[in-house]
Tab-separated table of C-alpha atoms and ligand atoms in Angstrom:
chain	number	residue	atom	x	y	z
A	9	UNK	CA	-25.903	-20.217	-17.646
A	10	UNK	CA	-24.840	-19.229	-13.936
A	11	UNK	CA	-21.458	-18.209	-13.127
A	12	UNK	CA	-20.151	-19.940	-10.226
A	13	UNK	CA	-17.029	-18.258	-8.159
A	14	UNK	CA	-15.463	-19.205	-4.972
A	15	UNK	CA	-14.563	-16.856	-1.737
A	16	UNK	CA	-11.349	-17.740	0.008
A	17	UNK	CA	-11.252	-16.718	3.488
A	18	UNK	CA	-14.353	-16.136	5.859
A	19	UNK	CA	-12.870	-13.221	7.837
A	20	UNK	CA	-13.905	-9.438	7.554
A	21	UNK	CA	-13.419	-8.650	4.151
A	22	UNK	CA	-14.335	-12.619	2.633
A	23	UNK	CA	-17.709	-12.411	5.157
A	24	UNK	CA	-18.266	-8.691	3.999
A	25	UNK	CA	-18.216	-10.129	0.362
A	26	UNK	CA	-20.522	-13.113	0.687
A	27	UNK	CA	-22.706	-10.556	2.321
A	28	UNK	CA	-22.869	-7.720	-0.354
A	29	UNK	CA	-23.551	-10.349	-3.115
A	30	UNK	CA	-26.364	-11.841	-1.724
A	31	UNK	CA	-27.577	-8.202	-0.890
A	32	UNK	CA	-27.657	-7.135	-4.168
A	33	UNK	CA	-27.467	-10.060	-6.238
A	34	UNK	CA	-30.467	-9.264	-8.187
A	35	UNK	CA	-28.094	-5.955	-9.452
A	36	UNK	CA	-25.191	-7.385	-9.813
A	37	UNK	CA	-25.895	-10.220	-12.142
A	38	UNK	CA	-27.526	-7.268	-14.344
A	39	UNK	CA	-24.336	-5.636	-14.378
A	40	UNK	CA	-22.606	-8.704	-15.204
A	41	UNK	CA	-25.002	-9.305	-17.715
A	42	UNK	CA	-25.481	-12.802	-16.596
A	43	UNK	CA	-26.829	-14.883	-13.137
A	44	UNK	CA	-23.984	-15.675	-10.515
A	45	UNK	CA	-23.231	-17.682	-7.268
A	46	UNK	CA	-21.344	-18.218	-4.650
A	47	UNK	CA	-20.204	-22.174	-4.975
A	48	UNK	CA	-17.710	-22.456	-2.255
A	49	UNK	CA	-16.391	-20.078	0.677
A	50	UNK	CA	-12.944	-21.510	1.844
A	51	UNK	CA	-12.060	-20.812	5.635
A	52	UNK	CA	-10.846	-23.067	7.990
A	53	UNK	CA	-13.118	-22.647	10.488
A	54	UNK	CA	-16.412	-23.648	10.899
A	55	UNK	CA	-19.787	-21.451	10.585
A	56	UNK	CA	-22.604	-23.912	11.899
A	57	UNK	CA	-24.604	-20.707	11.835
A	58	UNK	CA	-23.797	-19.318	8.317
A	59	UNK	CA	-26.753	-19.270	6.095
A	60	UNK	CA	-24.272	-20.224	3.855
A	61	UNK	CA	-22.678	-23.142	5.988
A	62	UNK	CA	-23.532	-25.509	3.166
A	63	UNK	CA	-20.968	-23.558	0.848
A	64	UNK	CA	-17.879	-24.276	3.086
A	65	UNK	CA	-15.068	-25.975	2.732
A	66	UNK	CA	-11.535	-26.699	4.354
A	67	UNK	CA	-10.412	-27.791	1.075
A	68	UNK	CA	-8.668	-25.628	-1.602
A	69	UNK	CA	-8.687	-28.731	-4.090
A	70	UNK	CA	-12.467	-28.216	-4.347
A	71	UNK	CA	-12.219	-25.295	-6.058
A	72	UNK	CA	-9.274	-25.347	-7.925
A	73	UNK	CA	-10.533	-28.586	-9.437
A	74	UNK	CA	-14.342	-27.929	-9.760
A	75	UNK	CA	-14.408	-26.107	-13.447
A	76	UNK	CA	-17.228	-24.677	-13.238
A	77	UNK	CA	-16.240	-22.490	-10.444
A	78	UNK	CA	-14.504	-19.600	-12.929
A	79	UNK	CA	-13.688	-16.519	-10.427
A	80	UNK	CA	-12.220	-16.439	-7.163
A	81	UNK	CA	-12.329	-13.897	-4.929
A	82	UNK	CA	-9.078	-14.055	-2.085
A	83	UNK	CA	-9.723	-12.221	0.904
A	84	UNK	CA	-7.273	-14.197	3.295
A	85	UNK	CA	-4.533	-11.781	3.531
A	86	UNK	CA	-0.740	-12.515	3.672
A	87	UNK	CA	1.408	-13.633	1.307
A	88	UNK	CA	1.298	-18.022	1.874
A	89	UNK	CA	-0.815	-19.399	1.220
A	90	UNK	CA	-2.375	-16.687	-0.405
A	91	UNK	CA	0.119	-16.953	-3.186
A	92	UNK	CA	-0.238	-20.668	-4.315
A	93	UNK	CA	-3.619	-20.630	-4.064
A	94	UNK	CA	-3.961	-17.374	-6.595
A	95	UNK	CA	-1.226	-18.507	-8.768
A	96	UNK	CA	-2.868	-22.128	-8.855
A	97	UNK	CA	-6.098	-20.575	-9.882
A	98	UNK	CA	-4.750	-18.313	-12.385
A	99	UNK	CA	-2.668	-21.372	-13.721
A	100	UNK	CA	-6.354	-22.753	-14.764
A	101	UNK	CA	-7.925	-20.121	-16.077
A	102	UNK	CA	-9.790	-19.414	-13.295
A	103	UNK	CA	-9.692	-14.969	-12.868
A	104	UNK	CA	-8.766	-14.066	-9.400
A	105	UNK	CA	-9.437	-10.944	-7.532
A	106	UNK	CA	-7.840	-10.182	-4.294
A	107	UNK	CA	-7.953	-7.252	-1.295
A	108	UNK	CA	-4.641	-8.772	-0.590
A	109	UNK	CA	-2.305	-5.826	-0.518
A	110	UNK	CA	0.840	-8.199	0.758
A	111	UNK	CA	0.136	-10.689	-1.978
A	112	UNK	CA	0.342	-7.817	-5.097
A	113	UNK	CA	3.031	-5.557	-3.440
A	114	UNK	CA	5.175	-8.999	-3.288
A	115	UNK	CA	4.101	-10.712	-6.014
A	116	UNK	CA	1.808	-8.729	-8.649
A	117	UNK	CA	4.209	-9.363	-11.038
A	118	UNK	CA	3.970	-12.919	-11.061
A	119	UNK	CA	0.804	-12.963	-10.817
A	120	UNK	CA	-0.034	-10.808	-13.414
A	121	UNK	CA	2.094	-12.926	-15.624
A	122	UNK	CA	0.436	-15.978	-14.700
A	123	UNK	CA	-2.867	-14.097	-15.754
A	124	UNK	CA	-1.972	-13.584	-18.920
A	125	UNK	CA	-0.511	-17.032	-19.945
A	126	UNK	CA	-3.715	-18.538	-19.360
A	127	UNK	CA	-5.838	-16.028	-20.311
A	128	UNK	CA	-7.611	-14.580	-17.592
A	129	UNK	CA	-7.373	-12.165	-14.967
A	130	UNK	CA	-5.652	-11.222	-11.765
A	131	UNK	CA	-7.542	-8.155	-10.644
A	132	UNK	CA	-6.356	-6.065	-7.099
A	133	UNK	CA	-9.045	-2.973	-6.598
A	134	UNK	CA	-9.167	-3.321	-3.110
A	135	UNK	CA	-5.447	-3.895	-2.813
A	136	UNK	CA	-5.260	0.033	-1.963
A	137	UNK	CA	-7.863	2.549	-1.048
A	138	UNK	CA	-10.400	0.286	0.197
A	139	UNK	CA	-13.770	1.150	-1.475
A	140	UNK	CA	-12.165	3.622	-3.567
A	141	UNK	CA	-11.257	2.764	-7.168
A	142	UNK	CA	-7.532	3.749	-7.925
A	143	UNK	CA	-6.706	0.840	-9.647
A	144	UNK	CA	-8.939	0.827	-12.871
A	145	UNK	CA	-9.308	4.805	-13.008
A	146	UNK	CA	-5.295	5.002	-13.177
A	147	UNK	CA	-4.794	2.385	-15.766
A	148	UNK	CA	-7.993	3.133	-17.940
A	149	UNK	CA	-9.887	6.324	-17.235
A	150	UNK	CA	-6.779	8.035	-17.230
A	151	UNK	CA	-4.168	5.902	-19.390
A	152	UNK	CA	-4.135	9.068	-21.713
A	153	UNK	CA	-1.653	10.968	-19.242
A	154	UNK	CA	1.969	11.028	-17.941
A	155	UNK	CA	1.652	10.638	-14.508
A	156	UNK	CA	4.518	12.128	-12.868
A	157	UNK	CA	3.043	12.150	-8.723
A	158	UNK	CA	1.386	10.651	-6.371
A	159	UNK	CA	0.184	10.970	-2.994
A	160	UNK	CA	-2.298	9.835	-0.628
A	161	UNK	CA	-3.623	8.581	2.455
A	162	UNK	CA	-3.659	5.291	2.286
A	163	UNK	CA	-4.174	3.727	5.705
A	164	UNK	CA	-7.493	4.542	7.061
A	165	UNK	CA	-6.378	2.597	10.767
A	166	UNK	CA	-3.173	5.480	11.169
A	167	UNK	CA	-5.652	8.303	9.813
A	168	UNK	CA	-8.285	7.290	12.311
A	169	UNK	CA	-5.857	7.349	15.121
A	170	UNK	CA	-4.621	10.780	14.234
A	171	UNK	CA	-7.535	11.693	14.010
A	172	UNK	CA	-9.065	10.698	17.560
A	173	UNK	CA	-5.538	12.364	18.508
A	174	UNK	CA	-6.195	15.814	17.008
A	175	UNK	CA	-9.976	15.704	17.723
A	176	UNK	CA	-10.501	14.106	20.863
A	177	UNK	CA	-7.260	14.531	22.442
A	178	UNK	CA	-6.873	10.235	22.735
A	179	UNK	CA	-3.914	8.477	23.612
A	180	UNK	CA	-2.339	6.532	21.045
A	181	UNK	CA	-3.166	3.263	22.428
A	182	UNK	CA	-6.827	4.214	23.227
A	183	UNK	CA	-7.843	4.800	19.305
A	184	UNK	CA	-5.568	1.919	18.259
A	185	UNK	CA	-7.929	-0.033	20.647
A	186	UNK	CA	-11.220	1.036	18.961
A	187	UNK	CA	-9.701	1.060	14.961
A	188	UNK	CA	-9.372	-2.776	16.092
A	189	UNK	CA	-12.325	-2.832	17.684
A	190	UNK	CA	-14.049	-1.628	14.649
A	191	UNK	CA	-12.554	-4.160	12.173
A	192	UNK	CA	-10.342	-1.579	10.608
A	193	UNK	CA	-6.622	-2.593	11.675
A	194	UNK	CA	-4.672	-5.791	10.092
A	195	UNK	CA	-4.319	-8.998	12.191
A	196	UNK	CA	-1.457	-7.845	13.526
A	197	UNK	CA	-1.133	-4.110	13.693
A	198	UNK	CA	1.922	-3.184	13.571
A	199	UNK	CA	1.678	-3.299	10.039
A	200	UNK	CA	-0.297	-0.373	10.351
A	201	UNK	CA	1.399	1.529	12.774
A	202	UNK	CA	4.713	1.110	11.656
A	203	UNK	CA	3.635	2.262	7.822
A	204	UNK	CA	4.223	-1.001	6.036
A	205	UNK	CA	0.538	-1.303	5.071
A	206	UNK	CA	0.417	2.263	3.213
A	207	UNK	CA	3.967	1.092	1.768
A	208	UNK	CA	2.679	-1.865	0.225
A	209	UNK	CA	-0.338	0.097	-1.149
A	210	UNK	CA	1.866	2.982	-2.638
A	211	UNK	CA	4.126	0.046	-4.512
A	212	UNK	CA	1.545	-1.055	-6.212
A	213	UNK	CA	0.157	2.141	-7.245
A	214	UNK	CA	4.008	3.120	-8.242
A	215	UNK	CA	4.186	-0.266	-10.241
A	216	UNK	CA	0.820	0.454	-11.897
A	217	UNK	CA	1.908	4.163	-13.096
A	218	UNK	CA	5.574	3.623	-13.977
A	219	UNK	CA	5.709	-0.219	-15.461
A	220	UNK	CA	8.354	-2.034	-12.780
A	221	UNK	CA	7.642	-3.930	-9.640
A	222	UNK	CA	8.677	-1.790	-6.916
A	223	UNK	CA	8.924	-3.833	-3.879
A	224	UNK	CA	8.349	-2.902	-0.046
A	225	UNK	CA	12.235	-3.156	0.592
A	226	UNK	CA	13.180	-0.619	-1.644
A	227	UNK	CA	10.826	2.460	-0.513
A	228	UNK	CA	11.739	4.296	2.882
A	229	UNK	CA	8.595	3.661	5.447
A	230	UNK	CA	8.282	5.443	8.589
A	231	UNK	CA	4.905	4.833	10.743
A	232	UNK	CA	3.074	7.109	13.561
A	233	UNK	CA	4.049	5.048	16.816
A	234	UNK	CA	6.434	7.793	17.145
A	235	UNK	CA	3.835	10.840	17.086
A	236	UNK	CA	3.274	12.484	20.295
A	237	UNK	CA	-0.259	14.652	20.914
A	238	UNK	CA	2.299	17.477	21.680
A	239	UNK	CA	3.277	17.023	18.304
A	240	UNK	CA	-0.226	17.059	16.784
A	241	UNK	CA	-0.634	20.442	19.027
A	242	UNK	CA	2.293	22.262	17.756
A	243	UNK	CA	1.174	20.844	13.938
A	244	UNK	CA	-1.592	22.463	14.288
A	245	UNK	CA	-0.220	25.802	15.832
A	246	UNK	CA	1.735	25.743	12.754
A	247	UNK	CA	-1.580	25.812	10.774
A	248	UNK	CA	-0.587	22.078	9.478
A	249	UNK	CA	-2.265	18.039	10.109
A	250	UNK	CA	-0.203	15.212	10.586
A	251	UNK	CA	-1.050	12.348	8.159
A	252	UNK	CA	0.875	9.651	7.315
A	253	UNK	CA	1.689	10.442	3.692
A	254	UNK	CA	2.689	7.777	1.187
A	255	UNK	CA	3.655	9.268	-2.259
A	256	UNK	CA	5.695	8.536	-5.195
A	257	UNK	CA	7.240	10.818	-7.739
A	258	UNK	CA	9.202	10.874	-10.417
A	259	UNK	CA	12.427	12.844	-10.738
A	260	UNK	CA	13.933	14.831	-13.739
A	261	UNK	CA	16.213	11.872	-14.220
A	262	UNK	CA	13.854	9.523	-14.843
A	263	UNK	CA	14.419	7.465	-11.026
A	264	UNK	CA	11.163	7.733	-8.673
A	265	UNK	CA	11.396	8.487	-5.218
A	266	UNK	CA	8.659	6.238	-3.125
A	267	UNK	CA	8.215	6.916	0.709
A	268	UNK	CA	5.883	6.474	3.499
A	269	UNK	CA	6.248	9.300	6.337
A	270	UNK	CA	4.307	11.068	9.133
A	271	UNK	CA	3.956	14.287	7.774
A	272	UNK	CA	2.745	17.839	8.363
A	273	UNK	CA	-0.148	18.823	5.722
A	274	UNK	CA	-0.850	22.405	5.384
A	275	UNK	CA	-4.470	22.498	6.407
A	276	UNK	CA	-5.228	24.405	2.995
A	277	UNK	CA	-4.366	21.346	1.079
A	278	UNK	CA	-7.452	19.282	0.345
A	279	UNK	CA	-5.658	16.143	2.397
A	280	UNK	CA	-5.358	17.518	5.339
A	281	UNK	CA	-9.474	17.398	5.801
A	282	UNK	CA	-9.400	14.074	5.017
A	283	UNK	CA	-10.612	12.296	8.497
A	284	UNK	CA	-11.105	9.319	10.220
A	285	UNK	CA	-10.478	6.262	7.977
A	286	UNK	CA	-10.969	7.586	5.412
A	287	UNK	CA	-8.542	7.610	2.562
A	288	UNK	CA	-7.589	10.224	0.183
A	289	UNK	CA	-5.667	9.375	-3.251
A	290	UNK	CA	-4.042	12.515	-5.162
A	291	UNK	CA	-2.806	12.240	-8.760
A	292	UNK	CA	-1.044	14.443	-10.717
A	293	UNK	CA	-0.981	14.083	-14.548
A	294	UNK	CA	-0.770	16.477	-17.612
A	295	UNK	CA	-3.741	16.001	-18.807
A	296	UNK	CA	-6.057	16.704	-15.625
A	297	UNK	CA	-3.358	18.659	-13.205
A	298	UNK	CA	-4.451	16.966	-10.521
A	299	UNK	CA	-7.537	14.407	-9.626
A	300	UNK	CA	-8.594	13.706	-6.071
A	301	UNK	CA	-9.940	10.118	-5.184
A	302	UNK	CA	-11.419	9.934	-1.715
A	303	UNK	CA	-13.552	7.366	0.512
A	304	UNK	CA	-13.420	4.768	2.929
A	305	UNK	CA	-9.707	3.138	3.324
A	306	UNK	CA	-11.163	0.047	5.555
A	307	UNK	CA	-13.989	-2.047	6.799
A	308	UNK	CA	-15.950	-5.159	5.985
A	309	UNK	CA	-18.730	-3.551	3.018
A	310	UNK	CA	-16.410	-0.842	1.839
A	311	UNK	CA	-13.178	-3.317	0.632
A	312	UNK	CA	-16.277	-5.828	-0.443
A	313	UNK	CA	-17.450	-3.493	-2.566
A	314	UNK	CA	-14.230	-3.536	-4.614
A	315	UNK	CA	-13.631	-7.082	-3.834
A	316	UNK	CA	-17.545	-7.539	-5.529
A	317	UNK	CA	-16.996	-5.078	-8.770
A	318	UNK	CA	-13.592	-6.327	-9.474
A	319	UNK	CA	-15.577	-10.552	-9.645
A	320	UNK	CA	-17.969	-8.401	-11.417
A	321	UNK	CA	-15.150	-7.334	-13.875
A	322	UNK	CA	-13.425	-10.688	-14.330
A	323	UNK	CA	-17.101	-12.377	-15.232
A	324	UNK	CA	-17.702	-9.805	-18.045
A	325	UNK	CA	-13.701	-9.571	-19.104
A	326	UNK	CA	-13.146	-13.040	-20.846
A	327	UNK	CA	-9.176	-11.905	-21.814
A	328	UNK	CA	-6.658	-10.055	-20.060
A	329	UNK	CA	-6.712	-6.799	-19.404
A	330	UNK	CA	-3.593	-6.131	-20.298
A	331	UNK	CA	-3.350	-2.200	-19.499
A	332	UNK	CA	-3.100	-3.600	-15.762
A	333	UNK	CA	0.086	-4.965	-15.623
A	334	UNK	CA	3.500	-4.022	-14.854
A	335	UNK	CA	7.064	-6.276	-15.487
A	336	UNK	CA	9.418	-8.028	-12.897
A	337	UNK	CA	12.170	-6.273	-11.595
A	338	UNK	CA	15.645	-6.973	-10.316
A	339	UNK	CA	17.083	-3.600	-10.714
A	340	UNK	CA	16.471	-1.292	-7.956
A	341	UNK	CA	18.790	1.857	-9.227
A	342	UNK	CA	15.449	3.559	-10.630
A	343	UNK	CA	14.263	3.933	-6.997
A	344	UNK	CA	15.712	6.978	-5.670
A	345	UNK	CA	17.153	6.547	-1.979
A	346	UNK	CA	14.770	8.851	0.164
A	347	UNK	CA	17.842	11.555	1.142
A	348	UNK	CA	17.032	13.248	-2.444
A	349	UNK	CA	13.700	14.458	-0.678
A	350	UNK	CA	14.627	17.939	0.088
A	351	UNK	CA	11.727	19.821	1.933
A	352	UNK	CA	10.820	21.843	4.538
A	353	UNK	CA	11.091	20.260	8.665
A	354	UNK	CA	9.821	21.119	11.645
A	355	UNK	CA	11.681	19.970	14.567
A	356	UNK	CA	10.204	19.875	18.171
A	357	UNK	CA	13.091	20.840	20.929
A	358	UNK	CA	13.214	21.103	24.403
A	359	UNK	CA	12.419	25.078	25.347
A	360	UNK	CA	16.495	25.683	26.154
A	361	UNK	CA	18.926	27.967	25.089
A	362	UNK	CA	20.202	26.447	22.429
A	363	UNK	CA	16.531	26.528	20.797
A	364	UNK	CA	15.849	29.850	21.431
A	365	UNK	CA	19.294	30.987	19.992
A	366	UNK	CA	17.607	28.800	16.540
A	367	UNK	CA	14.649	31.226	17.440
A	368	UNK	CA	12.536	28.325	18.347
A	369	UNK	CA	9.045	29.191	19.086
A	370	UNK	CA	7.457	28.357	22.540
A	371	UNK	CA	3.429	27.969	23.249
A	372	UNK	CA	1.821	28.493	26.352
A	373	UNK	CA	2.075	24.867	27.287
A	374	UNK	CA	5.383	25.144	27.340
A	375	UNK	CA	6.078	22.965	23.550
A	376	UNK	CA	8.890	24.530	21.756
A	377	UNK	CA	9.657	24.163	17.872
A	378	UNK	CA	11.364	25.362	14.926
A	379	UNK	CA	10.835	25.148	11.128
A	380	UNK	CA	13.617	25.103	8.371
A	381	UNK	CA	13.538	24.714	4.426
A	382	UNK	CA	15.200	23.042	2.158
A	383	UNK	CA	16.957	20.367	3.604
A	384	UNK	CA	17.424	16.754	3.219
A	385	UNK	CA	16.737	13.760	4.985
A	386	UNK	CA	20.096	13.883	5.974
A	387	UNK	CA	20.586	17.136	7.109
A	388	UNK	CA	17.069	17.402	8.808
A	389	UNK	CA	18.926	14.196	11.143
A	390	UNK	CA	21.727	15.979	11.360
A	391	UNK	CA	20.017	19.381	12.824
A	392	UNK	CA	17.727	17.276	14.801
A	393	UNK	CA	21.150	15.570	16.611
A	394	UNK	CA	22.580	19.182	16.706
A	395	UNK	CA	18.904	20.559	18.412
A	396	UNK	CA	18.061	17.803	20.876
A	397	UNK	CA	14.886	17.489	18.807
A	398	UNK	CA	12.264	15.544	20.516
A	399	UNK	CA	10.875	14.877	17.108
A	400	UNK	CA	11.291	15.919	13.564
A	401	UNK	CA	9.123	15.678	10.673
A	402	UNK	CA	9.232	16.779	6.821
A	403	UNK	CA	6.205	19.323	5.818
A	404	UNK	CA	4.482	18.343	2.742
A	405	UNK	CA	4.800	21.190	-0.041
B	528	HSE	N1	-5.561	-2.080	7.804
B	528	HSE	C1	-5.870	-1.445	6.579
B	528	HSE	C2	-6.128	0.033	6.846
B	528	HSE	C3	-7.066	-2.094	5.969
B	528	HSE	O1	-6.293	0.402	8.006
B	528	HSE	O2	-6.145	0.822	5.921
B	528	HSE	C4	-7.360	-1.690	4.568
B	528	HSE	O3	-6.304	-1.988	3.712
């Protein structure tokens, strides 16, 4: 018998998937231990050029009523109609597996829920990390730990435009420009930029480890748009890369603390190499200290790839998995408010007398700056107000 699934959405990641099956097909329906197609590709548009153009439709109803079609891979992004098309095809059965990072940070745990009832699967692999796996290896390879941190790099669109910053010297705009150009950036960047895409990537990796929904509004996210190359200079006078970090811990009352934040990485920790778009996932755990997952954060064949494994996954898995899940959540009090992050800052000032007084340090080209530990989010405002600061940023210990 041939397992039939359907692709929703035709755009980078969808087209990347269609692509990698047919690629490898031969491969994959060994690991799946049985043959496979592609019966429908959904996508408004039309592709009277697709070798596949006889596959399309405009029309969810023809897969959510057509039982043979069993798995469903959603690459469409956003959260509607992302959402009633997932939760419809959970709803019959039908597993689901989704690079939809909006969709799980939003709704996983309705979704997951709806998985269950019916038996099946709602699986999220390339939610965060692109072609890295996260997902499976924190809920199965390492299920026999207590997880008590995590950190990463999580948006490979902000990490390449650091990166062209620190290596090339480009404007900001510039290497936003080319991360678009190169398929890497979401619709509408900001999202990026601004952090929320790394924030709804570290939610679902904090619902995964600790059991509760986290949502995007709870957890403090701060993007790069703010980042000046004088900033990346005096960084790395400092000995110290800025990376947008996105991390979760958990406190020694129980609460976690989530937050997304430009920060400066000491380049002797193992993140602070980690280039381009690339993404870099850091766990900590009792059993293994600390394990490092790294590899591509974005594009078409990397995010496939997980797409592909996790269809792969829900053709062999005929129940729920149920060591992916996580519960629903109305009670925010066991996310810590990001002012309990007390750290090390570094503050860049104009080169005045008040600075110099703080016994701020001045480079040749004239950038001035000033590190202090061990203060809070609060206080590090409060100095920055007192200083002038141009900017201000926590160091990552
Ligand atoms: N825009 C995202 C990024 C895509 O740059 O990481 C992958 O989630």
């Amino acid at each position: 018998m041939s397992v039939k699934f359907a692709v929703l959405g035709h755009g980078v990641v969808g087209s990347g998937v269609v692509e990698l099956f047919y690629k490898n097909r031969k491969s994959i329906e060994k690991r799946a231990g049985t043959e496979m197609d592609i019966k429908y590709i959904l996508d408004l548009r039309d592709f009277p050029d697709s070798p596949y153009k006889d596959k399309f439709t405009k029309d969810f109803n023809d897969i959510l009523n057509d039982d043979e079609v069993t798995a469903v891979a959603e690459c469409m992004g956003g959260v509607e109609p992302a959402f009633t098309f997932v939760k419809a095809c959970l709803e019959k059965g039908k597993s689901v597996s989704t690079s939809n990072k909006e969709l799980v940070a939003e709704k996983g745990d309705i979704l997951l829920a709806a998985a269950k009832a019916n038996n099946c699967n709602f699986f999220f692999e390339a939610s965060v990390g692109g072609a890295i796996p996260i997902i499976r290896p924190l809920h199965r390879c390492l299920a026999a730990n207590d997880i008590d941190k995590v950190a990463g790099i999580l948006n490979g669109t902000t990490n390449f435009i650091l990166t062209k910053m620190y290596n090339d010297n480009m404007s900001f705009a510039d290497a936003l420009a080319l991360a678009q150009k190169l398929g890497y950036a979401e619709k509408n960047p900001t999202a990026d930029v601004e952090g929320h895409d790394a924030c709804r990537k570290i939610c679902i990796i904090s619902s995964l480890v600790f059991g509760k929904h986290i949502y995007p509004s709870s957890v403090f996210t701060k993007g790069i748009s703010e980042i000046d190359l004088a900033d990346v200079a005096a960084a790395d006078i400092l000995g110290h890369a800025i990376k947008l970090v996105a991390s979760v811990r958990r406190l020694d009352d129980g609460r976690i603390l989530p937050a997304v934040m430009p920060m400066l990485v000491p380049h002797e920790n193992i993140m602070a190499g980690v280039n381009d778009v690339f993404n870099a996932v850091l766990v900590y755990g009792d059993g293994i200290d600390q394990a490092m997952f790294y590899g591509r954060g974005a594009g078409k064949l990397p995010t496939a790839s997980a797409v592909m494994g996790d269809v792969i996954e829900a053709v062999k898995h005929k129940v729920t998995v149920f060591s992916q899940t996580w519960t629903s959540s109305d009670d925010n009090s066991f996310v810590a408010p990001v002012n309990e992050l007390c750290t090390k800052w570094y503050f860049r000032v104009p080169a005045d007398c008040e600075s110099v007084a703080e016994g701020a340090y001045t480079d040749e080209n004239g950038i001035s700056f000033i590190t202090e530990e061990n203060l809070s989010f609060d206080e590090a405002a409060a100095k920055a107000e007192k200083l002038n600061a141009l900017a201000f940023l926590p160091v990552l210990d």
